[in-house]
Tab-separated table of C-alpha atoms in Angstrom:
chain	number	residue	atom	x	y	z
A	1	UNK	CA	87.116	112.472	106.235
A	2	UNK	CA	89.369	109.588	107.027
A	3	UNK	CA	92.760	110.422	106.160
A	4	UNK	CA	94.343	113.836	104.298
A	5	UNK	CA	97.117	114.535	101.554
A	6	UNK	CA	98.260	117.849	100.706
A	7	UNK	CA	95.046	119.057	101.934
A	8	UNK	CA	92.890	117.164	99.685
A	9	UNK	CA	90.707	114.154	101.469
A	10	UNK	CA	91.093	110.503	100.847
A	11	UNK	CA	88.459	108.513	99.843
A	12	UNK	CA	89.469	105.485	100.861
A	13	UNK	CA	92.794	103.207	101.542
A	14	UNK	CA	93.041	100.190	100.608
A	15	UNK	CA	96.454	98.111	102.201
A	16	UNK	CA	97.602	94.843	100.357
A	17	UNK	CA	99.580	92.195	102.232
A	18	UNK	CA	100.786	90.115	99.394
A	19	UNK	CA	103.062	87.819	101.533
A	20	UNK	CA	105.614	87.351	98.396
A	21	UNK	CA	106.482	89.320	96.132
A	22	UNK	CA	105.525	87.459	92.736
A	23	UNK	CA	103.289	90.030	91.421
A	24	UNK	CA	101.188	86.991	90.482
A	25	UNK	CA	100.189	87.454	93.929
A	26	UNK	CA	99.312	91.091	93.756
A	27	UNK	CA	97.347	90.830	90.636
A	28	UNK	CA	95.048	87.829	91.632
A	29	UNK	CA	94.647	90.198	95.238
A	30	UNK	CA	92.980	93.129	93.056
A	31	UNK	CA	91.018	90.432	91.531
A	32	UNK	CA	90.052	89.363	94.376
A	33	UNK	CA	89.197	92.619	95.856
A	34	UNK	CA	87.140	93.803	92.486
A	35	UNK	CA	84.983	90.620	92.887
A	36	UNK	CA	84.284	90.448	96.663
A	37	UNK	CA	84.358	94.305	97.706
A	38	UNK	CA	81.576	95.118	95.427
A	39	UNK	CA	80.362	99.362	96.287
A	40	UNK	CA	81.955	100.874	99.260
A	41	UNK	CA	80.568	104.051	100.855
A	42	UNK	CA	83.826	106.730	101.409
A	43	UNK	CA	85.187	106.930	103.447
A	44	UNK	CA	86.926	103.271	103.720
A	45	UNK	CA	90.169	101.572	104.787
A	46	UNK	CA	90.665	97.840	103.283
A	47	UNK	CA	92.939	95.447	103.755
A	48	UNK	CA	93.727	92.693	102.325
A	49	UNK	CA	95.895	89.622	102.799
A	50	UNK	CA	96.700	86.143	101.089
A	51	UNK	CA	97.523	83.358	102.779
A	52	UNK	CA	98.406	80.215	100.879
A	53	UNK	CA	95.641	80.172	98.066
A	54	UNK	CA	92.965	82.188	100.254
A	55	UNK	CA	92.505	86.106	99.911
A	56	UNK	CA	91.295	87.745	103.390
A	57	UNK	CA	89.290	90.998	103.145
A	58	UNK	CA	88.600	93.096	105.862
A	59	UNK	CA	86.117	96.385	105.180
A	60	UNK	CA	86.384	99.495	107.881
A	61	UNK	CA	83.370	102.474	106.580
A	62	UNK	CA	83.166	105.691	108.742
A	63	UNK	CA	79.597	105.586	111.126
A	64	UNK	CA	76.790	106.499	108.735
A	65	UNK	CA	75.948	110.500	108.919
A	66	UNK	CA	73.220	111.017	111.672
């Protein structure tokens, strides 16, 4: 697993770097994030960051199971 809390595993993380802190910004982020990040195998870290008008999203998925 990729991360723990009180013993139970994560799923998956996912960071937001807003870059103001309208929560306009935050809000049209998760949008963002719903229509771009489409199914994501656990476990996952994703991050995302808005700069200007653009949304960045960057994926990270644990190595398939051999």
């Amino acid at each position: 697993m990729l991360a723990y809390h009180d013993g139970e595993p994560f799923l998956g993380i996912i960071h937001l770097k807003p870059g103001h802190i309208s929560p306009i910004f935050v809000l049209e982020m998760i949008a963002a994030i719903e229509a771009s990040a489409g199914d994501m195998d656990p476990p996952f870290v994703l991050v995302a960051e808005r700069r200007d008008a653009v949304v960045r999203i960057r994926v990270r998925c644990a190595p398939a199971a051999r």
